[in-house]
Short mmCIF file of C-alpha atoms and ligand atoms in Angstrom, two decimals:
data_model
loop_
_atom_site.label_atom_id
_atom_site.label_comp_id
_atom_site.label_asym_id
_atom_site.label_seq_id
_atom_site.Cartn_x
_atom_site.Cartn_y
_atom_site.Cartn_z
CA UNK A 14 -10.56 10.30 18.01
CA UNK A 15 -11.16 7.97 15.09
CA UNK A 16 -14.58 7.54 16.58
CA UNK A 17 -15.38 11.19 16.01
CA UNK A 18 -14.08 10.75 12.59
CA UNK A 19 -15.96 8.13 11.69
CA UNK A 20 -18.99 9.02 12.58
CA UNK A 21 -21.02 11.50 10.14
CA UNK A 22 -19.30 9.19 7.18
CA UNK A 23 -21.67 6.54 5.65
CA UNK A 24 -18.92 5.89 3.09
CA UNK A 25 -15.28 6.08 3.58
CA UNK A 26 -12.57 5.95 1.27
CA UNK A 27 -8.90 5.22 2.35
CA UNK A 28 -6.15 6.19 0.28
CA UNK A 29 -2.16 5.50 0.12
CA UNK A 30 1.02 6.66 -1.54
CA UNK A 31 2.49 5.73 -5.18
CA UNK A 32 4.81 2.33 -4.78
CA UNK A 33 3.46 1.58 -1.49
CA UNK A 34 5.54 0.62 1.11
CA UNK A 35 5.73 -1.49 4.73
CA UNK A 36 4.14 1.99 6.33
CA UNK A 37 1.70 2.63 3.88
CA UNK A 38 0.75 -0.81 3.44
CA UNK A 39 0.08 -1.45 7.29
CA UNK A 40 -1.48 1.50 8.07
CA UNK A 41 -3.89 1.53 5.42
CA UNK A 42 -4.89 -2.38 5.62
CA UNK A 43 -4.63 -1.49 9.35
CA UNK A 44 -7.31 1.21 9.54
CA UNK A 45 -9.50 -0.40 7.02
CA UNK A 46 -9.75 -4.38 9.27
CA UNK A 47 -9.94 -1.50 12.20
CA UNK A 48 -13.11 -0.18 10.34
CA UNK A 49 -14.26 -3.08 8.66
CA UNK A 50 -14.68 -5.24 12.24
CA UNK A 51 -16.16 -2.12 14.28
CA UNK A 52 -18.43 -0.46 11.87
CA UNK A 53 -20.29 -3.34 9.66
CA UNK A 54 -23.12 -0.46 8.57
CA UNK A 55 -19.87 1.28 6.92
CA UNK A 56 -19.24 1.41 3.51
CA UNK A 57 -15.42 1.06 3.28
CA UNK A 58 -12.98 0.94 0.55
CA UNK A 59 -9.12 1.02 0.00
CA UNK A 60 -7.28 2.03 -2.75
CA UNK A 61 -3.74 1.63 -3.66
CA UNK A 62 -1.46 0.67 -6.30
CA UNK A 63 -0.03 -2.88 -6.90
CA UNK A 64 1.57 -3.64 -2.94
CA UNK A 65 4.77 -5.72 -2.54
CA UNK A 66 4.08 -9.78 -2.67
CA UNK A 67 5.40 -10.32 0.82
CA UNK A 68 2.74 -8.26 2.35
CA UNK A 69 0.24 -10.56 0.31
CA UNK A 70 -0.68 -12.39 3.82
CA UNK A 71 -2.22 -9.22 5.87
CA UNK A 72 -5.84 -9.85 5.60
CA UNK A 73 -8.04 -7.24 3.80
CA UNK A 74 -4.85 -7.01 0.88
CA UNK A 75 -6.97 -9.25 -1.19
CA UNK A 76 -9.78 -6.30 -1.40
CA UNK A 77 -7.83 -3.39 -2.69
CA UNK A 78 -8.90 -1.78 -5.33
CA UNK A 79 -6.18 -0.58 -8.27
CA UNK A 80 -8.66 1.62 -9.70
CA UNK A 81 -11.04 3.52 -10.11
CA UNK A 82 -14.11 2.01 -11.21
CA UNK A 83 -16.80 4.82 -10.60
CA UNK A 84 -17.44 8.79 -10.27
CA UNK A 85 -18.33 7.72 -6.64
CA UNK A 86 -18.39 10.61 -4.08
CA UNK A 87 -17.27 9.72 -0.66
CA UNK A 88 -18.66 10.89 2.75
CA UNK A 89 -14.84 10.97 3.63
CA UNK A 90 -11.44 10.12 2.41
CA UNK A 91 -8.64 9.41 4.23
CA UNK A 92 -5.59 9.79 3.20
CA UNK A 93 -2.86 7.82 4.78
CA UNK A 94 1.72 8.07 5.30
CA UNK A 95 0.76 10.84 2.43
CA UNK A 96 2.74 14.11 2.55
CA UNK A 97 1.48 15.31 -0.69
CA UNK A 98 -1.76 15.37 -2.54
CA UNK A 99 -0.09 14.10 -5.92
CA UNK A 100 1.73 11.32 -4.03
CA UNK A 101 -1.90 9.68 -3.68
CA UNK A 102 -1.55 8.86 -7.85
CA UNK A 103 -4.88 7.19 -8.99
CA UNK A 104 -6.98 7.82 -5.96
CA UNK A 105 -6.16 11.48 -5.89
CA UNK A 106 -9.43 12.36 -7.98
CA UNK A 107 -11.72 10.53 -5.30
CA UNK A 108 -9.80 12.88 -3.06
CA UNK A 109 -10.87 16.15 -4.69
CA UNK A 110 -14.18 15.10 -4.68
CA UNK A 111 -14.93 13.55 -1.40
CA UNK A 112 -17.16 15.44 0.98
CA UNK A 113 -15.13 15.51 3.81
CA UNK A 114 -11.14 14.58 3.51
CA UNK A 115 -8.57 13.67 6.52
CA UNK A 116 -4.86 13.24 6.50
CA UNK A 117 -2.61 11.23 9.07
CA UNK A 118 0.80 11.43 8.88
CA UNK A 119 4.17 11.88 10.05
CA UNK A 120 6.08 13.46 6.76
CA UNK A 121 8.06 16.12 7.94
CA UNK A 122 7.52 17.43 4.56
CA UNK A 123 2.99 17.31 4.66
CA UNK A 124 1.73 20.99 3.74
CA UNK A 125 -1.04 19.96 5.63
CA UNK A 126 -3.25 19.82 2.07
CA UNK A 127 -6.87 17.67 3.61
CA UNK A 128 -9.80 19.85 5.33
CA UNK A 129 -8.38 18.04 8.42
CA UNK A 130 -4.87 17.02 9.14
CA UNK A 131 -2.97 15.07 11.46
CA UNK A 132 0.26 15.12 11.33
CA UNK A 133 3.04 14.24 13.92
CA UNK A 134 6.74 14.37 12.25
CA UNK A 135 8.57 12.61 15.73
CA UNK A 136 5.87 9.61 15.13
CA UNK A 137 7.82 6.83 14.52
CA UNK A 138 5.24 5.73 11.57
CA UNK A 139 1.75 6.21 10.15
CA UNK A 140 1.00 2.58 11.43
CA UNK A 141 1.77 3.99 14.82
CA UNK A 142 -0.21 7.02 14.67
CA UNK A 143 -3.52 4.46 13.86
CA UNK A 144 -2.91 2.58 16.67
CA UNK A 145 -2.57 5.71 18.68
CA UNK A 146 -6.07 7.04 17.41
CA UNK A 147 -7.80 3.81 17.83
CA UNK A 148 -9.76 2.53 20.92
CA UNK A 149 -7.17 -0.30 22.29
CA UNK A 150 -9.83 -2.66 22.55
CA UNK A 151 -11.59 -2.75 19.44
CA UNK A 152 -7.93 -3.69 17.20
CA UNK A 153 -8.39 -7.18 16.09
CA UNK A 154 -5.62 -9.74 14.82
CA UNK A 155 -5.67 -8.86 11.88
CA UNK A 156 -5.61 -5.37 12.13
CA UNK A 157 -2.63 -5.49 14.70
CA UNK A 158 -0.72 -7.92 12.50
CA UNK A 159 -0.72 -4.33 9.60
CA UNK A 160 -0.19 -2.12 12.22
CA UNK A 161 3.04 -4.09 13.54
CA UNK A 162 4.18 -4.51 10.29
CA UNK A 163 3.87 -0.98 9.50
CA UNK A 164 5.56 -0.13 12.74
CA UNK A 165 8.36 -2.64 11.74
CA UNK A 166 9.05 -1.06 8.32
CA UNK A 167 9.54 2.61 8.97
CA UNK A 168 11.60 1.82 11.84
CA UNK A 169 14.11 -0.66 10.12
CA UNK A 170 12.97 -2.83 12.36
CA UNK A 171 13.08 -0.68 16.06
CA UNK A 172 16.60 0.32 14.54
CA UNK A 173 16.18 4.09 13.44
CA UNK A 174 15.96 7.27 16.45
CA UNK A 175 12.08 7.96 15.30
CA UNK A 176 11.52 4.13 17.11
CA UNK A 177 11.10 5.67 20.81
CA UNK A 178 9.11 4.52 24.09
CA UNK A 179 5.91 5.14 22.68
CA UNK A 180 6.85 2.78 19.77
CA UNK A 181 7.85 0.56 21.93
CA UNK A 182 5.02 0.15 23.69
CA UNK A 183 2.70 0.37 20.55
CA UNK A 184 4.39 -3.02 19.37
CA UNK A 185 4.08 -4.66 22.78
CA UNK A 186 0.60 -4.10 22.56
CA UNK A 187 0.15 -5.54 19.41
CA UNK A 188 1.98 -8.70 20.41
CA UNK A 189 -0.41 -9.03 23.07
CA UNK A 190 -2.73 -9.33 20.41
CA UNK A 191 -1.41 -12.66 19.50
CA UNK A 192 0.24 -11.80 16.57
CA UNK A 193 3.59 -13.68 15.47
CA UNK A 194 6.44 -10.84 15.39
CA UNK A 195 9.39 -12.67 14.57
CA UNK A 196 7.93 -14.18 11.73
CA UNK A 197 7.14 -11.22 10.07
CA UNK A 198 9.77 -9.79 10.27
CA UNK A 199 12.11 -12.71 8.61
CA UNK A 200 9.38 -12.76 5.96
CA UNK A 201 8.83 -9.49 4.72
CA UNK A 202 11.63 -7.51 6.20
CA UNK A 203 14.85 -9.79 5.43
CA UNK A 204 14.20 -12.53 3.39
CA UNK A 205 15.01 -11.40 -0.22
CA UNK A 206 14.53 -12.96 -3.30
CA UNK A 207 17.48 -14.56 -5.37
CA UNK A 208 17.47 -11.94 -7.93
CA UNK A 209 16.70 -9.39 -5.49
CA UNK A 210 20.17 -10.10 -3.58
CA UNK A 211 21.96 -10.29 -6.71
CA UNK A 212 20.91 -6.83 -7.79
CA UNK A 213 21.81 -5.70 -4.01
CA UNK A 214 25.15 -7.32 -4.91
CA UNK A 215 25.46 -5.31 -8.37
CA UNK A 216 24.28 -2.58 -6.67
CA UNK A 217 27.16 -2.28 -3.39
CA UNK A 218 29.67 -3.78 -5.98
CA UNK A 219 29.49 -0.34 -8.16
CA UNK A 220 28.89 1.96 -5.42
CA UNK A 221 30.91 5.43 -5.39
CA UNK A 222 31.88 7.26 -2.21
CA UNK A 223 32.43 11.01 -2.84
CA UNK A 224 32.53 13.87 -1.10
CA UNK A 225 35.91 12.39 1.11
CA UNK A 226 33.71 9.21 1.44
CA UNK A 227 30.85 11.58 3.82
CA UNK A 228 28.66 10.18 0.65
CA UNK A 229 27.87 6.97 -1.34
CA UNK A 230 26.20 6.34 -4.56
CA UNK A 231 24.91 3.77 -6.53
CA UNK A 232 22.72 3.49 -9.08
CA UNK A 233 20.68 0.64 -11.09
CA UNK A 234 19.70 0.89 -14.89
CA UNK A 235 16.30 -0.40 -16.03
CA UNK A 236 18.43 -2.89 -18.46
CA UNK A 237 19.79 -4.31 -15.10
CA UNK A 238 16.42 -4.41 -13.54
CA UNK A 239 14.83 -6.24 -16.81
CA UNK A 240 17.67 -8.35 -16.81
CA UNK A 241 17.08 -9.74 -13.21
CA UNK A 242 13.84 -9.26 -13.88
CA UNK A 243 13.36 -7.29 -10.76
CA UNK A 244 10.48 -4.30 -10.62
CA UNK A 245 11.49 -0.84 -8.88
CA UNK A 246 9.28 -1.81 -5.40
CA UNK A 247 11.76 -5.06 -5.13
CA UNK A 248 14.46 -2.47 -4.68
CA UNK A 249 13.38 -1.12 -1.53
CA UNK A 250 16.09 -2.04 1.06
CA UNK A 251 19.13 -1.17 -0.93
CA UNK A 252 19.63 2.40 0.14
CA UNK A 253 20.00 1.19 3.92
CA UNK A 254 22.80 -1.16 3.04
CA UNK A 255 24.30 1.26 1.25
CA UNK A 256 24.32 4.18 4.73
CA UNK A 257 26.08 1.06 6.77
CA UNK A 258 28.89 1.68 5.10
CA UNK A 259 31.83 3.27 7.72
CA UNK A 260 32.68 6.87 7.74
CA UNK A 261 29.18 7.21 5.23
CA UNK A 262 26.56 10.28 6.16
CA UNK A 263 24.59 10.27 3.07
CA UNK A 264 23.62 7.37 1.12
CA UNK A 265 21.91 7.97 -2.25
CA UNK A 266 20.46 5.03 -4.32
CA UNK A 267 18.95 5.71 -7.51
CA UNK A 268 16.97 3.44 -10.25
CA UNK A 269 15.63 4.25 -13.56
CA UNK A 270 12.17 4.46 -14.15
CA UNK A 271 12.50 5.45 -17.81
CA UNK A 272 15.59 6.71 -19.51
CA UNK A 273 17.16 9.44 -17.74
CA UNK A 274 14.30 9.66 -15.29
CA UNK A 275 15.70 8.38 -11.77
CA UNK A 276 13.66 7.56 -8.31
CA UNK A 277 15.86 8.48 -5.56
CA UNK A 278 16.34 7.59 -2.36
CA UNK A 279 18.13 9.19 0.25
CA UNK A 280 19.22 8.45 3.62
CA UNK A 281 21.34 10.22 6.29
CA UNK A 282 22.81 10.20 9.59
CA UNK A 283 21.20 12.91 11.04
CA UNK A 284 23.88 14.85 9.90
CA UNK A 285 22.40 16.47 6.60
CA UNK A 286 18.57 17.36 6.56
CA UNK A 287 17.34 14.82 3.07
CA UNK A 288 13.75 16.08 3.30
CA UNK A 289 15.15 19.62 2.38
CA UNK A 290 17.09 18.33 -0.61
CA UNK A 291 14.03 16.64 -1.65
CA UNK A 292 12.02 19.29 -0.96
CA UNK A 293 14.20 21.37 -3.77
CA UNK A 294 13.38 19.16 -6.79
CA UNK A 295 9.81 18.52 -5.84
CA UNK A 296 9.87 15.37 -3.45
CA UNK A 297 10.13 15.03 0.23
CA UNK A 298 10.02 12.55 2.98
CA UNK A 299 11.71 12.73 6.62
CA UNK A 300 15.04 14.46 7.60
CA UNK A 301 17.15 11.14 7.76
CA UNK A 302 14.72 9.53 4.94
CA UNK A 303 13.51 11.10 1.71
CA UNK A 304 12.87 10.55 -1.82
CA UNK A 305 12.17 12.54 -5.14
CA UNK A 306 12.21 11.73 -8.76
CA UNK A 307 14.69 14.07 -10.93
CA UNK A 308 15.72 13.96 -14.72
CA UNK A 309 19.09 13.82 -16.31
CA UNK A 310 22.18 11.65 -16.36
CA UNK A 311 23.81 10.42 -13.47
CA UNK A 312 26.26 12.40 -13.45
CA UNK A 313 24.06 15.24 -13.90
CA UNK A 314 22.28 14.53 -11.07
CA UNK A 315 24.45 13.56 -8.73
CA UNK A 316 26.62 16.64 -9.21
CA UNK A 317 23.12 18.44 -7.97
CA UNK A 318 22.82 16.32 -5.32
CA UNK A 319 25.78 16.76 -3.94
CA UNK A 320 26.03 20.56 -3.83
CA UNK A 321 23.43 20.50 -1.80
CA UNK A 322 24.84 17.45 0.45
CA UNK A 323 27.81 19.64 0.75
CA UNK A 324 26.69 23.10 1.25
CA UNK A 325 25.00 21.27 4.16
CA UNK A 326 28.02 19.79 5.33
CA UNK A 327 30.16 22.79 5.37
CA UNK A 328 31.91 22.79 8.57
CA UNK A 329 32.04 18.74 9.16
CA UNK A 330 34.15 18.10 6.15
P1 5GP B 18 11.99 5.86 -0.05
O1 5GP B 18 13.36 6.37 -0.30
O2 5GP B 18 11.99 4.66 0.84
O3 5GP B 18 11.19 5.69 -1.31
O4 5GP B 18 11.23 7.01 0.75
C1 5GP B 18 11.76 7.60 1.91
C2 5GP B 18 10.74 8.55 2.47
O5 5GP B 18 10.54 9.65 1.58
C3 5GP B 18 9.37 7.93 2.67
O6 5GP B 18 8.82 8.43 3.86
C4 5GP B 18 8.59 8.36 1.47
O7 5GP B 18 7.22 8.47 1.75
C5 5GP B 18 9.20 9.71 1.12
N1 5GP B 18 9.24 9.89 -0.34
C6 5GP B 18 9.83 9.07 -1.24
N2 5GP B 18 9.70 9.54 -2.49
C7 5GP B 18 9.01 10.70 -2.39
C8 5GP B 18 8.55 11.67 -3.35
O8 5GP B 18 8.75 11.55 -4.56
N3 5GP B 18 7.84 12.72 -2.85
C9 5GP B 18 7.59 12.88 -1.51
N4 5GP B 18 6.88 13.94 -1.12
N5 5GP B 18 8.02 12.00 -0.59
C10 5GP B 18 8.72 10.92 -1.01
MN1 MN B 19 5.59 6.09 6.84
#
């Protein structure tokens, strides 16, 4: 399938969402070693915004681009873990002006917006969907080392109900690439910084239940953040330590990105639909995973929030 994709493109761009993350990251550095060792006539470049330091080691990270440099109009772009044209940021303009444009995904949310989409919401993970699409043989190392990692992320680690047999097998096929599993996930899934735990700390310490404790909240300031000196894609993580709380359906973590601007992050048990909350005030994501940005005061938004958390819940509390 990526074969036939591939083919009529001289050029191809690949593009990512804002604040990447493990998925986005390993899918995109996944496909781009996949094209980069199979098609050497191919031009091929990656774009995405500033990725986490842990991920540093994949190679192919050290050739992203952060910008764009020229009015340079691709054969194809691919857009990658993307549910939304606007979610690409900086690379969206190379997007509206490339010849051809695909989309692979697995965003519940994805309005389908490329001249070709693929989208699969029950995929566990972009990263998954790339390995799917690939021909088994031609994934190298280093493209199966993103790919796992990707795989890895999304699925908290084979944790979450989106991690099924096919996942499963995905990642033992990747081992089998020689790739060292266990070490990657200590190193970019677990081990935390200093500050980074002590701004986890701050943040369970100050968590709110509400909603008969069906909900939890907790928010961080950007004076805390400057003060531990921590940036808002070192706070990925929090929200899932917040949901293992007992008796919790909905966990909602939210950071400032300017003052009374808040990132949010929701999670749920299955219970309450998050993309669909999202969805209301402009984001989206998965139904037990979502995120959106929304303006006001904590309280402000969190009183939005949780109408909709409870008119949802109606019945179960
Ligand atoms: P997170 O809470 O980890 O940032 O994101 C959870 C899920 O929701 C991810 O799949 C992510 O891509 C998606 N997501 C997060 N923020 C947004 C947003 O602002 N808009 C959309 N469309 N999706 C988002
Ligand atoms: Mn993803």
């Amino acid at each position: 399938m990526l074969n036939e994709m591939l083919e009529h493109a001289a050029s191809i761009a690949i593009g990512g969402h804002v604040r990447p993350d493990g998925d986005c990251v390993g899918s995109c550095i996944g496909l781009y070693q996949y094209i980069r060792d199979n098609y050497r006539e191919k031009e091929v470049v990656l774009y995405l915004e500033e990725i986490p330091e842990p991920f540093k080691f994949l190679k192919g990270t050290e050739a992203i681009h952060h910008e764009i440099l020229e009015d340079k109009i691709y054969d194809l772009f691919i857009c990658l873990d993307c549910g939304d044209e606007d979610r690409l940021g900086f690379s969206a303009p190379l997007f509206r002006r490339a010849a051809n444009t695909v989309c692979i995904d697995h965003h519940i949310s994805n309005g389908n917006f490329a001249k070709e989409n693929y989208v699969i919401p029950e995929a566990s993970s972009t990263s998954e969907l790339i390995y799917n699409l690939a021909d088994k043989e031609k994934i190298s190392k280093s493209a199966a080392e993103a790919l796992y990692l990707g795989i890895v992320h999304d699925t908290g680690v084979f944790q979450y109900p989106n991690a099924g047999p096919s996942t499963f097998t995905a990642a033992a096929e990747l081992l089998g690439k020689g790739i060292d599993g266990p070490k990657m996930i200590r190193e970019t899934f677990y081990v935390k910084t200093y500050a980074q735990n002590q701004i986890l700390g701050r943040a369970l310490m100050e968590s709110i239940l509400f909603l008969h404790g069906t909900c939890i909240v907790s928010y961080i300031r950007k004076t805390t953040m400057d003060f531990y000196g921590v940036t808002p894609k070192e706070l990925d993580g929090i929200v899932n330590h917040l949901r293992n709380t007992k008796g919790v359906k909905v966990a909602v973590f939210m950071y400032e990105l300017e003052t009374e601007v808040y990132k949010i992050s929701l999670r749920s048990d299955d219970t309450v639909d998050v993309s669909a909350i999202a969805g209301r005030y402009g984001g989206g994501g998965h139904k037990r995973a979502a995120g959106l940005t929304m303006t006001g005061s904590f309280y402000n938004i969190i009183n939005r929030l949780s109408a909709q958390i409870e008119s949802q819940l109606k019945g179960v509390i």
